[in-house]
Backbone as numpy.savetxt, mean C-alpha at the origin, in Angstrom:
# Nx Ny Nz CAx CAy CAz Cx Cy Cz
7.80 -27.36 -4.27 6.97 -26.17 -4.27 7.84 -24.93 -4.27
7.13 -23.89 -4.81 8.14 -22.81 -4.88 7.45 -21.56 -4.05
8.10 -20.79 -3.75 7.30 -19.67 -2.78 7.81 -18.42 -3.67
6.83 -17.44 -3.71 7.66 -16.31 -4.19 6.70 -15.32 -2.97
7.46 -14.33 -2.68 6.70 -13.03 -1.78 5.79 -12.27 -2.32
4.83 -11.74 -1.60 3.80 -10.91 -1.85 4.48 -10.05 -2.71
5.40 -8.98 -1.75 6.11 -7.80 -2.51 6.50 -7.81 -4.03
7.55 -9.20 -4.40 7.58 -9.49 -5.44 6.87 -9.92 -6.29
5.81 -10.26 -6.34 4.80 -10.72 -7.13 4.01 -9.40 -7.37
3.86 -8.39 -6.27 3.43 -6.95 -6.81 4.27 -6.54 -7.76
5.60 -6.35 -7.34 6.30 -5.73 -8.50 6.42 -5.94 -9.44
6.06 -7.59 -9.83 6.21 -8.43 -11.14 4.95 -7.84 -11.81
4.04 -7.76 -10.84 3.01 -7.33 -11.70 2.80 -5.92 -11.75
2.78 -5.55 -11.35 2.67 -3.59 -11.39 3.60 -2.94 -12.45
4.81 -3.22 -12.40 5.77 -2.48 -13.33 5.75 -3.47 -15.00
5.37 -2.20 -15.60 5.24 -2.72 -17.01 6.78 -3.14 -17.51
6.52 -4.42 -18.44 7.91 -5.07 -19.10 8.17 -3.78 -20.02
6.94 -3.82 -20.64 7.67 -2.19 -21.47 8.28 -1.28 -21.51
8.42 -0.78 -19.79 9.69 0.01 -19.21 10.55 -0.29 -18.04
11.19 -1.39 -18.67 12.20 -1.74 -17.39 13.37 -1.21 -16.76
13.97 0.00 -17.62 14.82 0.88 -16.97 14.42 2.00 -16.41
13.35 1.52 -15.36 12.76 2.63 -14.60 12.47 2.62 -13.04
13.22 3.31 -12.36 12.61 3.24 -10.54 11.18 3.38 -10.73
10.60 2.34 -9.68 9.17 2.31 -9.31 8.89 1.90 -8.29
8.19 2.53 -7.07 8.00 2.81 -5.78 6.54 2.16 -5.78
6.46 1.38 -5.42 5.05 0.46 -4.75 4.70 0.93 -3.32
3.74 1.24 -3.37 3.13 1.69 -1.85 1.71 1.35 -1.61
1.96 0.06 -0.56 0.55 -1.18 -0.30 0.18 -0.87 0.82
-0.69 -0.08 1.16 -1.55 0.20 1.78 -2.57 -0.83 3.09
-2.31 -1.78 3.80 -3.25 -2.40 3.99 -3.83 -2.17 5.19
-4.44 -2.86 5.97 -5.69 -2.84 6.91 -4.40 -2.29 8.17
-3.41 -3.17 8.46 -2.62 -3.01 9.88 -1.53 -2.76 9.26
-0.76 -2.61 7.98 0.05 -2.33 7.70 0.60 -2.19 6.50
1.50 -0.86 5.60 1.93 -0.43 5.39 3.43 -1.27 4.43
3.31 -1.80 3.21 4.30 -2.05 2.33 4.67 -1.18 1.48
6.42 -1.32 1.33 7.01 -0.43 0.51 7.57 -0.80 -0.28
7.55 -1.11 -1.70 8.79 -1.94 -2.60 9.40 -0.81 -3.33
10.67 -1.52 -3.56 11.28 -0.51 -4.38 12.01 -1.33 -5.76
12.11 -1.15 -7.03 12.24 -1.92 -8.04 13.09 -0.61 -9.28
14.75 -1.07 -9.53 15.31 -0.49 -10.50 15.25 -1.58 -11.49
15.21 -0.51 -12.91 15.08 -1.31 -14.01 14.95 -3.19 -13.67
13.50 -2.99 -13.38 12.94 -4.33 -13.28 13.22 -5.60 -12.27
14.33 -4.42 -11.52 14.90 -5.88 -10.27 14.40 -5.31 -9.00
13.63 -6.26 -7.80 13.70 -6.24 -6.66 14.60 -5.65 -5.86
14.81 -4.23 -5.37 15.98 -3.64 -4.94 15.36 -3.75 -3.32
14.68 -3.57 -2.51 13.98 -3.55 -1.01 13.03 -3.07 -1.00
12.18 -3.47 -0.01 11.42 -3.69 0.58 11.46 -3.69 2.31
10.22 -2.76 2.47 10.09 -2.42 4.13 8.42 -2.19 4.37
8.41 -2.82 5.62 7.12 -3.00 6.17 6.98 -1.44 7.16
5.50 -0.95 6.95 5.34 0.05 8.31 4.60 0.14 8.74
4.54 0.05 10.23 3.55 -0.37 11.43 2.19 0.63 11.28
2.20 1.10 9.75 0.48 2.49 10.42 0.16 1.88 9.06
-1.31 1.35 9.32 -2.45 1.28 7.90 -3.50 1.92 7.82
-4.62 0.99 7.16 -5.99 1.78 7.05 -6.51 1.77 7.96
-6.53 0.54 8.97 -7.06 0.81 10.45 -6.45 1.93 11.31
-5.30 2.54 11.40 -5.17 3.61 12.23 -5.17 4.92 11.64
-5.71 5.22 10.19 -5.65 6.26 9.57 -7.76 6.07 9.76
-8.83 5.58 9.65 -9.76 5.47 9.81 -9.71 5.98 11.81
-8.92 4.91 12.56 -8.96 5.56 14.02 -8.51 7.04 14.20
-7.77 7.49 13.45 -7.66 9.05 13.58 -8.30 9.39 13.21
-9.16 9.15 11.90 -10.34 10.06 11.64 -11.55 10.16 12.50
-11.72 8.88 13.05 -12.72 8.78 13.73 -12.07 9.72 15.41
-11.35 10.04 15.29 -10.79 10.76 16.95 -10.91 12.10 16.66
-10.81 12.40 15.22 -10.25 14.09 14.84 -11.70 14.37 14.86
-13.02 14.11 14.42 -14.26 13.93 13.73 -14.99 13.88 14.97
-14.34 13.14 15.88 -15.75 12.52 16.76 -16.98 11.68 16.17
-16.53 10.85 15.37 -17.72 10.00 14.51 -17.27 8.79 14.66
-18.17 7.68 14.98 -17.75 6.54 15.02 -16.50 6.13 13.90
-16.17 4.72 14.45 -15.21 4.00 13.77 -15.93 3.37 12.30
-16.74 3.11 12.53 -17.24 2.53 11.24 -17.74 3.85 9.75
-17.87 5.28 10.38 -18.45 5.93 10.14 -17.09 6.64 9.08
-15.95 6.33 10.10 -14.37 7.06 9.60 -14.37 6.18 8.45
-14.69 4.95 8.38 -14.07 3.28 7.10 -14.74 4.35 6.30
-16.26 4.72 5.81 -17.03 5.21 4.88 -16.03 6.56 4.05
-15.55 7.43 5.24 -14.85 8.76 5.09 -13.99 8.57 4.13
-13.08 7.43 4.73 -12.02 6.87 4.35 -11.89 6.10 2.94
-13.38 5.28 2.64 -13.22 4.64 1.77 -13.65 6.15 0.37
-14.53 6.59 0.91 -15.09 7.94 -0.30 -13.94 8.73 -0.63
-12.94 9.19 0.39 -11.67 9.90 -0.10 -10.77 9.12 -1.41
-10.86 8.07 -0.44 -9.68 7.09 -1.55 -10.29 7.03 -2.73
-11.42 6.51 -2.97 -12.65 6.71 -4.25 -12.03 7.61 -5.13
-12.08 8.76 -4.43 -11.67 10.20 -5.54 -10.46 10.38 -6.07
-9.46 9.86 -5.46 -8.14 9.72 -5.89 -8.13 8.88 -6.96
């Protein structure tokens, strides 16, 4: 069996073969945490994990707001929407 990493399998897929002599900065967003890849002309250069996600960017909203937690996910999800 073969294993390959999340990170790398983003980068494999995100960065087009069409331009492989190009820095490209992956930034994965998830529920508890925060991935960073970094990829020159088409190679795996690092990767770093960071301890703040969508759950503590929704808990600040919901602290700054005074609106429930579930109420911040909605805020949160409609912002990202627009982007």
């Amino acid at each position: 069996d073969r294993y390959i990493s999340v990170p790398l399998a983003q980068s494999y897929f995100v960065v087009p073969q069409a331009s492989p002599s190009s820095d490209v900065l992956i930034i994965d967003t998830g529920y508890t945490h925060t991935d960073v890849i970094y990829t020159k002309n088409s190679a795996f250069v690092d990767f770093r994990t960071i301890d703040v996600g969508g759950m503590q960017i929704a808990g600040d909203l919901a602290y700054m707001f005074k609106i429930p937690v579930a109420a911040a996910e909605q805020v949160k999800s409609l912002i990202l929407s627009l982007i």
